[in-house]
Short mmCIF file of C-alpha atoms in Angstrom, two decimals:
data_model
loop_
_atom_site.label_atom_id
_atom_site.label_comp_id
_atom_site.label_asym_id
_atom_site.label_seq_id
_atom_site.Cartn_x
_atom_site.Cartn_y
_atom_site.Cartn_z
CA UNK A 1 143.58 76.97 107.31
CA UNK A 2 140.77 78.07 105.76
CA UNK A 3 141.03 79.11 101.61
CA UNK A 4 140.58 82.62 101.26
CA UNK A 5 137.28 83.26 99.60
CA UNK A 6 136.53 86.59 97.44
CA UNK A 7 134.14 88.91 98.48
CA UNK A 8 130.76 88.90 96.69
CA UNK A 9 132.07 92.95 96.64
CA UNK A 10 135.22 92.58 94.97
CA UNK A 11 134.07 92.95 91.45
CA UNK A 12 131.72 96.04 92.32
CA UNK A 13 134.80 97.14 94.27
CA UNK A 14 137.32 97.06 90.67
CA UNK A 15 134.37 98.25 88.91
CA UNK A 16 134.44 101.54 91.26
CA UNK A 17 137.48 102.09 90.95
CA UNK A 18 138.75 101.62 87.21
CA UNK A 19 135.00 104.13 86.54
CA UNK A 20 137.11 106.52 89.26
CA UNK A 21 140.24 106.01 87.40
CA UNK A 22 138.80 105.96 83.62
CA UNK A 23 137.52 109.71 82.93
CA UNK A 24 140.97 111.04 85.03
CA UNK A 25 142.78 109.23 81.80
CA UNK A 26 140.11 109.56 79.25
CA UNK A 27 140.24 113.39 79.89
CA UNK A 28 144.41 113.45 79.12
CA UNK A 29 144.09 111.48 75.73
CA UNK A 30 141.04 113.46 74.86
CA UNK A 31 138.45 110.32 74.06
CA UNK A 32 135.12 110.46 76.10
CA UNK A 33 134.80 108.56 79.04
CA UNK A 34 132.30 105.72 77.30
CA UNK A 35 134.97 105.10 75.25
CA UNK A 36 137.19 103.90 78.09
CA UNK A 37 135.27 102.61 80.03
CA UNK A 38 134.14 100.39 76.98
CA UNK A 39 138.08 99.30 76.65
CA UNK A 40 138.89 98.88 80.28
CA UNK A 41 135.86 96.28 80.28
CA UNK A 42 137.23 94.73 77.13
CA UNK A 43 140.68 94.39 78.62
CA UNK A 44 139.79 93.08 82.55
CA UNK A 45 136.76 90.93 80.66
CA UNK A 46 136.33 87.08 78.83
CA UNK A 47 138.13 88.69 75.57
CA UNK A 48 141.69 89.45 77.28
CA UNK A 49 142.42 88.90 80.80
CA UNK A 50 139.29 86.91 82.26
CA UNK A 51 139.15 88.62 85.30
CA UNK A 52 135.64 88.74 85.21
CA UNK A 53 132.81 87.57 82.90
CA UNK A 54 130.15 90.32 83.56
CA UNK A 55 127.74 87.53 85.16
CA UNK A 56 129.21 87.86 88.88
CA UNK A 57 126.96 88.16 91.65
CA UNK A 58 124.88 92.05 91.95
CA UNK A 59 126.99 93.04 88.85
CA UNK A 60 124.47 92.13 86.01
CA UNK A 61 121.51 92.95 87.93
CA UNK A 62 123.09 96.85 88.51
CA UNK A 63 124.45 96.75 84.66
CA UNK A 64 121.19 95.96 83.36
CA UNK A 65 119.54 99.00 85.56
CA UNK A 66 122.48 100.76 84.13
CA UNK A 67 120.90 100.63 80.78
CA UNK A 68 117.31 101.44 81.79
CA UNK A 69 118.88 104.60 83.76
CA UNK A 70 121.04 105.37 80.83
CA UNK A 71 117.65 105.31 78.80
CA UNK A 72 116.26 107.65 80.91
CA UNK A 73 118.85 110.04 80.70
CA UNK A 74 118.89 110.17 76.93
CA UNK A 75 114.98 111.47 77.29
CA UNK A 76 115.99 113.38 79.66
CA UNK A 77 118.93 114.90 77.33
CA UNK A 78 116.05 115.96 74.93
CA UNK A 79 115.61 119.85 74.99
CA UNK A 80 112.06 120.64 72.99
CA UNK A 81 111.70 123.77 73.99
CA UNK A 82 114.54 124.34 71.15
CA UNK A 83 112.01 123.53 68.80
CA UNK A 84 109.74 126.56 70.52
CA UNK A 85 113.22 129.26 70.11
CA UNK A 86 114.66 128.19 66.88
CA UNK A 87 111.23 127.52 64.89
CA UNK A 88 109.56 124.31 63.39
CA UNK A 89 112.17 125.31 60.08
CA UNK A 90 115.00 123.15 62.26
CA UNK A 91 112.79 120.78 63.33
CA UNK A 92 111.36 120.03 59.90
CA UNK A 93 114.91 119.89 58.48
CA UNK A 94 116.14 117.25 61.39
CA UNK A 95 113.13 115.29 61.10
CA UNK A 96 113.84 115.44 57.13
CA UNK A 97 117.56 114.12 57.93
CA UNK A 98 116.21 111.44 60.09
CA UNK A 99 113.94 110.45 57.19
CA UNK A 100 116.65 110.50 54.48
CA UNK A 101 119.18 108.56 56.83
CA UNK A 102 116.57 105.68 57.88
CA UNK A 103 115.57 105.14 54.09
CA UNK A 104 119.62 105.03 52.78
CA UNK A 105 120.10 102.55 55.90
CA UNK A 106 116.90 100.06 55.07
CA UNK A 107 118.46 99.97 51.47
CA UNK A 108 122.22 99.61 52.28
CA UNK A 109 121.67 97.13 55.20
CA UNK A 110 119.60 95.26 52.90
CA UNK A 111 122.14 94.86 50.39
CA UNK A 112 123.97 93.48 53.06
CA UNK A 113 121.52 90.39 53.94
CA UNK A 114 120.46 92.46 57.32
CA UNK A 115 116.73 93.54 58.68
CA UNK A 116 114.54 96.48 59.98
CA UNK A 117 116.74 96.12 63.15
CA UNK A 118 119.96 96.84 62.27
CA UNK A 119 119.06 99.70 59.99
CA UNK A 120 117.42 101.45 62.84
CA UNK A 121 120.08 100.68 65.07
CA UNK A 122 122.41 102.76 62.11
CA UNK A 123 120.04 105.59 62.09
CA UNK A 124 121.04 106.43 65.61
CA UNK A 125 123.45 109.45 66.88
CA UNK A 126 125.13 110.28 70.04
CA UNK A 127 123.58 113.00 72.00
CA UNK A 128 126.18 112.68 74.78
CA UNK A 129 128.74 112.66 72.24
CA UNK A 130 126.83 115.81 69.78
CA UNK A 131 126.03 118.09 72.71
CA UNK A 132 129.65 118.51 74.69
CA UNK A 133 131.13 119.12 71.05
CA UNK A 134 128.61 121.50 69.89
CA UNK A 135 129.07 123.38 73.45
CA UNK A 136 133.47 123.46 73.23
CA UNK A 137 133.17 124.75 70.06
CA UNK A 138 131.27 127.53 70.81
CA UNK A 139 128.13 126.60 68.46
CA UNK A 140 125.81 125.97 71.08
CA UNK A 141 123.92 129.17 70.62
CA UNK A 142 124.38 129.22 66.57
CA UNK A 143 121.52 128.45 63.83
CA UNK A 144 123.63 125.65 63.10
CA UNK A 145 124.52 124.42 66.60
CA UNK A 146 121.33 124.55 67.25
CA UNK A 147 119.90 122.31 64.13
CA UNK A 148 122.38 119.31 64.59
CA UNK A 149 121.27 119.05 68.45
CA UNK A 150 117.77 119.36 67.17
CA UNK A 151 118.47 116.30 64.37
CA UNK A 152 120.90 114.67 66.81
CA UNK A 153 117.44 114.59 69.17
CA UNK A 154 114.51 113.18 66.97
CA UNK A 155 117.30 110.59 65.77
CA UNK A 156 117.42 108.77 69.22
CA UNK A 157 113.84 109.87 69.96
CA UNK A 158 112.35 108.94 66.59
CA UNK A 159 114.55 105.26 66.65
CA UNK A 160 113.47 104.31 70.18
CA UNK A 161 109.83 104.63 68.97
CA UNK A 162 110.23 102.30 66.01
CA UNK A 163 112.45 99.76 67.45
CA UNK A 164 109.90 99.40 70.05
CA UNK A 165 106.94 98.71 67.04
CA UNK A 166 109.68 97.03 65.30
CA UNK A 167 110.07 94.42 68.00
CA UNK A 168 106.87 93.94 69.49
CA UNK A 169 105.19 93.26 65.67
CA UNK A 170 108.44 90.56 65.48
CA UNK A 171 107.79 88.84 68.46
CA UNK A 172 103.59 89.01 68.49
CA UNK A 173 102.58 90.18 64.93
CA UNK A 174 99.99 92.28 64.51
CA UNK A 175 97.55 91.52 67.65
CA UNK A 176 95.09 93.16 70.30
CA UNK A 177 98.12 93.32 72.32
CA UNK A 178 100.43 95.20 69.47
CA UNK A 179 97.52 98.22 70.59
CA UNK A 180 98.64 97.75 74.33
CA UNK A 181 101.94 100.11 73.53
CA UNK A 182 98.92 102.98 73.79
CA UNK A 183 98.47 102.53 77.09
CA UNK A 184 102.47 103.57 77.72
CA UNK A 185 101.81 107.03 75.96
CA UNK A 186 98.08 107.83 77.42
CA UNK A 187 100.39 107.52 80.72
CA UNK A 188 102.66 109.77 79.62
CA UNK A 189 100.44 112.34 78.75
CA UNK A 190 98.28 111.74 81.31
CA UNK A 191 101.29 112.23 83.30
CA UNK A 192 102.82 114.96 81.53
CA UNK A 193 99.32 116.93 82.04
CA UNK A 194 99.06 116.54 85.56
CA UNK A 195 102.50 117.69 86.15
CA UNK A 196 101.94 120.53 84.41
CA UNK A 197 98.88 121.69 86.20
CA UNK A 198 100.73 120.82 89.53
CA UNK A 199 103.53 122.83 88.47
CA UNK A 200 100.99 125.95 87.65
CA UNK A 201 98.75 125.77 90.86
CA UNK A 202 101.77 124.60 93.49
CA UNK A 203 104.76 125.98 92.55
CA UNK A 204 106.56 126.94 95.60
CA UNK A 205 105.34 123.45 97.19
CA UNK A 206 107.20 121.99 94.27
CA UNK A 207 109.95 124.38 94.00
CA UNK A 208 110.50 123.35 97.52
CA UNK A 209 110.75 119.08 96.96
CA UNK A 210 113.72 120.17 94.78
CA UNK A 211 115.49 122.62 96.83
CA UNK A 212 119.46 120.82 96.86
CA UNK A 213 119.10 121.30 100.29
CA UNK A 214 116.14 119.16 101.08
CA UNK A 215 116.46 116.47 103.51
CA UNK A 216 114.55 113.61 102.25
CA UNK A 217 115.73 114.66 98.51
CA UNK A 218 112.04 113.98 97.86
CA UNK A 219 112.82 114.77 93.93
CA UNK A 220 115.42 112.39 93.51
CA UNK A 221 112.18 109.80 94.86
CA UNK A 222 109.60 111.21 92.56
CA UNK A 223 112.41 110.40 89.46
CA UNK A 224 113.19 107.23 90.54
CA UNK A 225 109.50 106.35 91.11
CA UNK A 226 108.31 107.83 88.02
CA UNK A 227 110.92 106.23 86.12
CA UNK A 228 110.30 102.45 87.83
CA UNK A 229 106.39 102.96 86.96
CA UNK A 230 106.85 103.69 83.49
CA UNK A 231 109.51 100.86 83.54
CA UNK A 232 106.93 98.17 85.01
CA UNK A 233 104.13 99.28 83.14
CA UNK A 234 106.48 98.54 79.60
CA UNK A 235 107.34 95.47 81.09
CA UNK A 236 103.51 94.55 81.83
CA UNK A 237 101.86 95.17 78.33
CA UNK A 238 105.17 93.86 77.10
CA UNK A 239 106.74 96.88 75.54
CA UNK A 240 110.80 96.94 76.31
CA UNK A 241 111.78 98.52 79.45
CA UNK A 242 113.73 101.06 77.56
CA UNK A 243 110.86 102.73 75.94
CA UNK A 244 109.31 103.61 79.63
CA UNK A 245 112.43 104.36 80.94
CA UNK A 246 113.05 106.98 77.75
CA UNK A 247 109.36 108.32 77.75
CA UNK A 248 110.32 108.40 81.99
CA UNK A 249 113.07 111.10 81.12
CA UNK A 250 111.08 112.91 78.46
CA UNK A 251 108.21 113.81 80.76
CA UNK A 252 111.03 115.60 83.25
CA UNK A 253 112.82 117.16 80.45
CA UNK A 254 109.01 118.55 79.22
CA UNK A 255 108.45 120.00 83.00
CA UNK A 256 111.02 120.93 84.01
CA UNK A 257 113.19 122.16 80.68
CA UNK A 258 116.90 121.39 82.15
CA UNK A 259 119.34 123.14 84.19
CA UNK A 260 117.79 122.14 87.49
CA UNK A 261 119.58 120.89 90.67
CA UNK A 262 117.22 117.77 90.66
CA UNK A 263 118.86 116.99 86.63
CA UNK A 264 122.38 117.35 88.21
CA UNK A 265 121.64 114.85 90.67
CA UNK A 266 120.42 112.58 88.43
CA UNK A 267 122.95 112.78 85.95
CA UNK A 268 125.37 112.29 89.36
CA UNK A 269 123.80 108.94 90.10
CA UNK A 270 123.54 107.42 86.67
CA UNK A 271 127.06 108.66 85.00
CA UNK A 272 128.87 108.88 88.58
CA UNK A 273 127.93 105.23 88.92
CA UNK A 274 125.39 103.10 86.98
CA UNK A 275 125.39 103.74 83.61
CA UNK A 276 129.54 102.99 84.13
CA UNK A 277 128.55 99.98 85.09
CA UNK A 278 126.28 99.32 82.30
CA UNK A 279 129.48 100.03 79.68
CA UNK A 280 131.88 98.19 81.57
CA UNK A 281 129.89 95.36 81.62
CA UNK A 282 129.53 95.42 78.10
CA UNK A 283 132.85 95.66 77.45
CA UNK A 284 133.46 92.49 79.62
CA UNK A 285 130.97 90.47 77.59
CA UNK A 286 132.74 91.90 74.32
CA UNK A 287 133.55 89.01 72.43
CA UNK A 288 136.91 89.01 70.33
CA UNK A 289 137.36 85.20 69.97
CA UNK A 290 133.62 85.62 67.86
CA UNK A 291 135.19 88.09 65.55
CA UNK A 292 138.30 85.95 65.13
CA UNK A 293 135.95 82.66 64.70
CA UNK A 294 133.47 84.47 62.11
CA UNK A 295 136.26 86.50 59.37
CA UNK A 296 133.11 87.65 57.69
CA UNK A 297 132.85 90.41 60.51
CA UNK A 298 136.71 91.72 60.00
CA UNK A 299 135.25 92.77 56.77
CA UNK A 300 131.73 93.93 57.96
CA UNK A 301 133.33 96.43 60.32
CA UNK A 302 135.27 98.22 57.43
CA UNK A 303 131.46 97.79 55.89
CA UNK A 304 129.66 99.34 58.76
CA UNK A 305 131.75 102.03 59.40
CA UNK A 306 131.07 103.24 55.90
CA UNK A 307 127.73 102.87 56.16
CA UNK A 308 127.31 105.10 59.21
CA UNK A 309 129.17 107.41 57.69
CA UNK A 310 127.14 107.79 54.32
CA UNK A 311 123.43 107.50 56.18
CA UNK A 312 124.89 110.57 58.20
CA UNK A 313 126.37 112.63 55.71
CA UNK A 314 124.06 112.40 52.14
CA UNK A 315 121.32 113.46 54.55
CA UNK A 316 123.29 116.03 55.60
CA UNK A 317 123.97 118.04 52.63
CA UNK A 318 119.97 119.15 53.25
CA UNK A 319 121.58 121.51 55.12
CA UNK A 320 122.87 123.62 52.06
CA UNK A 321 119.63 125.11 52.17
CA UNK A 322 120.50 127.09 55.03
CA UNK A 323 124.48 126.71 55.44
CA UNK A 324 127.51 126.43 53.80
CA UNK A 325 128.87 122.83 52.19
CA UNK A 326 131.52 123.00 54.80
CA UNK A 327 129.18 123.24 57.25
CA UNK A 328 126.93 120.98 56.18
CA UNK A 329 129.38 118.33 55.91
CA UNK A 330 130.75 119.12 59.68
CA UNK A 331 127.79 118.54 60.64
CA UNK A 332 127.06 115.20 59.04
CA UNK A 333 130.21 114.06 59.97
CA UNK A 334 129.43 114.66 63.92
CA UNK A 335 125.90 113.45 63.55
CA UNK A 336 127.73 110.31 62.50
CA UNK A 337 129.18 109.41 65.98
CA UNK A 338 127.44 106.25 67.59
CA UNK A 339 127.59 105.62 71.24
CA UNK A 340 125.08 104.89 74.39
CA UNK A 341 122.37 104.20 72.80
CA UNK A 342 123.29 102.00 69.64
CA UNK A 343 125.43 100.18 72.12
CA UNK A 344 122.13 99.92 73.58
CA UNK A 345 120.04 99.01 70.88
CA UNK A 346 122.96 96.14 70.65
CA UNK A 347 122.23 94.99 73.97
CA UNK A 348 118.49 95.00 73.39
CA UNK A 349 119.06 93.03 70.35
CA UNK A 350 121.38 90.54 71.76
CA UNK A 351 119.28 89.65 74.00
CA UNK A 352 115.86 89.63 71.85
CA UNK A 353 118.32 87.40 69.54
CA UNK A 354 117.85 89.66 67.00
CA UNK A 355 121.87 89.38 66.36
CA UNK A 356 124.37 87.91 67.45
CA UNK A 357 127.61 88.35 69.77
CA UNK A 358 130.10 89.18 66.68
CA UNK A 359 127.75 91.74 65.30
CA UNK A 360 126.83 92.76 68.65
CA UNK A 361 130.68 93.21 69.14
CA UNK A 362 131.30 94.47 65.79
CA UNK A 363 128.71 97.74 66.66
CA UNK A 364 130.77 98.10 69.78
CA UNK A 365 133.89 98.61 67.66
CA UNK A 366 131.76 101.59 65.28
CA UNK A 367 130.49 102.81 68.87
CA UNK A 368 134.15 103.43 69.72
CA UNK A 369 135.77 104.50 66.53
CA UNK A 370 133.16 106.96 65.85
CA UNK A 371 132.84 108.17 69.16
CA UNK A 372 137.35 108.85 68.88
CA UNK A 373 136.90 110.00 65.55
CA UNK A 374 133.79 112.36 64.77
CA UNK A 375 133.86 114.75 67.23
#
């Protein structure tokens, strides 16, 4: 008799099923579904139970789109025309925030022994954690609703930008090809334009690609296409994938301005089924045995945590100009929540070699506890 022999399928086949299962139970304990699906990967992965390593056959290939889709969902997250209702006064007071956060990071994480890298990857906040919060409570519409999504935004914008520079002058210097990045945003606006003017001179033709009821679902193409050629073109003049993938989402949140059928779907695809993928996955490569190995990191969590508290909330207090100290501190203290994209920045670091797996882990651990705790 033949031994029974898994299923190249049978890890994409859990994987389905505990990111069915995870939001039903994330939803009754009241933690966001990232947050599970982060755990359930730690528990199934190398650290606990060994099930599965992450590296299995189709699964690291779709986790590692996961993250590029993820990245294109953040851009896509990013509202401007908020900028165009509430004024340039919130938009000078985020990007003022972001400015007085990056600055306290660079000095605290230098204290610490750490880079450019890790200080960015601090600055960072959770729009998919910010937004939902802002929206239960009622704030969405509110002057000061509106200015934490508004700093919440050029935070993740703002840090992709740099840690894009920030990586490309580490691994060439300062070269003819640093200048190649340019050729990334003259495609975005050149993009950007030309959508625009389609938009103006064809709009029912346009209006009719995404209808939810088309056949060919001939916007859910033009995304995915638009999104793989800023991806390749990154990849080309050797900018990270991420970068095209965010500028990918920023160009459709620019046309089109949210709300439309064509954002559902995509949202559908990438948190009904890859970016879960993408979490789980890092929660099966989440390595415990490094934090046990390296003590140093029991302490740095403790460390970290404080630190992305106080880069989110001294900034914060800029906010007395226009609201309350209660407020103000509210607000820093849910601008403080960490969650796709530092865990993201990890992973992109990681891999550069930029850090390693305990303080790769260790940011996983902030990603959760701030995620649980801020909102």
């Amino acid at each position: 008799m033949k031994p029974m022999v898994m299923s190249p399928f049978f890890p994409l086949f859990a994987i389905a099923v505990f990111a069915f299962l995870i939001p039903l139970l994330s939803d009754r304990i009241g933690v966001p579904a990232v947050v599970g699906e982060l755990i359930c990967g730690i528990l199934i992965g190398r650290s606990v139970l060994g099930i599965f390593t992450g590296d299995e056959e189709g699964i690291a290939f779709l986790a590692k789109f996961g993250l590029i889709f993820l990245m294109f969902l953040v851009g896509l997250q990013i509202d401007f025309s908020q900028v165009e209702v509430h004024g340039a006064k919130s938009f000078i007071l985020g990007t003022s925030i972001y400015l007085l956060t990056l600055a306290i990071s660079i000095f605290l994480m230098r204290q610490l022994g750490y880079g450019l890298y890790m200080a960015l990857a601090l600055s960072t906040s959770a729009v998919g954690v910010v937004t939902p919060t802002i929206r239960e409570q009622g704030m969405i519409k509110r002057d000061l609703g509106q200015t934490i999504l508004i700093s919440a935004f050029i935070a993740d914008f703002t840090t992709v930008l740099l840690l894009t520079v920030h990586t490309i002058h580490l691994e060439k210097g300062v070269t003819w090809e640093t200048f190649l990045i340019a050729l990334v945003f003259i495609l975005f606006f050149v993009v950007y334009y030309a959508g625009k003017l389609a938009i103006w001179h064809y709009p029912e033709r346009l209006s009719k690609w995404f209808k939810s009821d088309h056949p060919s679902e001939i916007g859910v193409r033009a995304s995915f296409a638009l999104l793989l050629v800023f991806v390749v073109l990154a990849e080309i003049v050797g900018v990270e994938a991420i970068l095209g993938a965010f500028l990918a989402g920023v160009i459709l949140s620019l046309l089109f301005r949210g709300g439309t059928v064509l954002e559902q779907k995509l949202y559908g695809i990438g948190y009904g089924f890859l970016v879960p993928i993408f979490f789980i996955n890092v929660g099966m490569q989440f390595d415990l045995a490094a934090l046990r190995k390296e003590g140093v990191y029991l302490v740095l969590i403790p460390t970290l945590l404080l630190i992305a508290f106080v880069v989110k909330l001294v900034p914060s207090l800029l906010l007395i100009v226009r609201h309350s100290l209660r407020d103000s501190i509210s607000a820093g203290v849910l601008l403080s929540s960490r969650l796709s994209l530092i865990i993201a920045v990890a992973a992109v670091g990681l891999e550069l070699e930029l850090i390693d797996t305990a303080m790769e882990s260790a940011i996983i651990v902030l990603a959760i506890l701030t995620s649980i705790g801020c909102p």
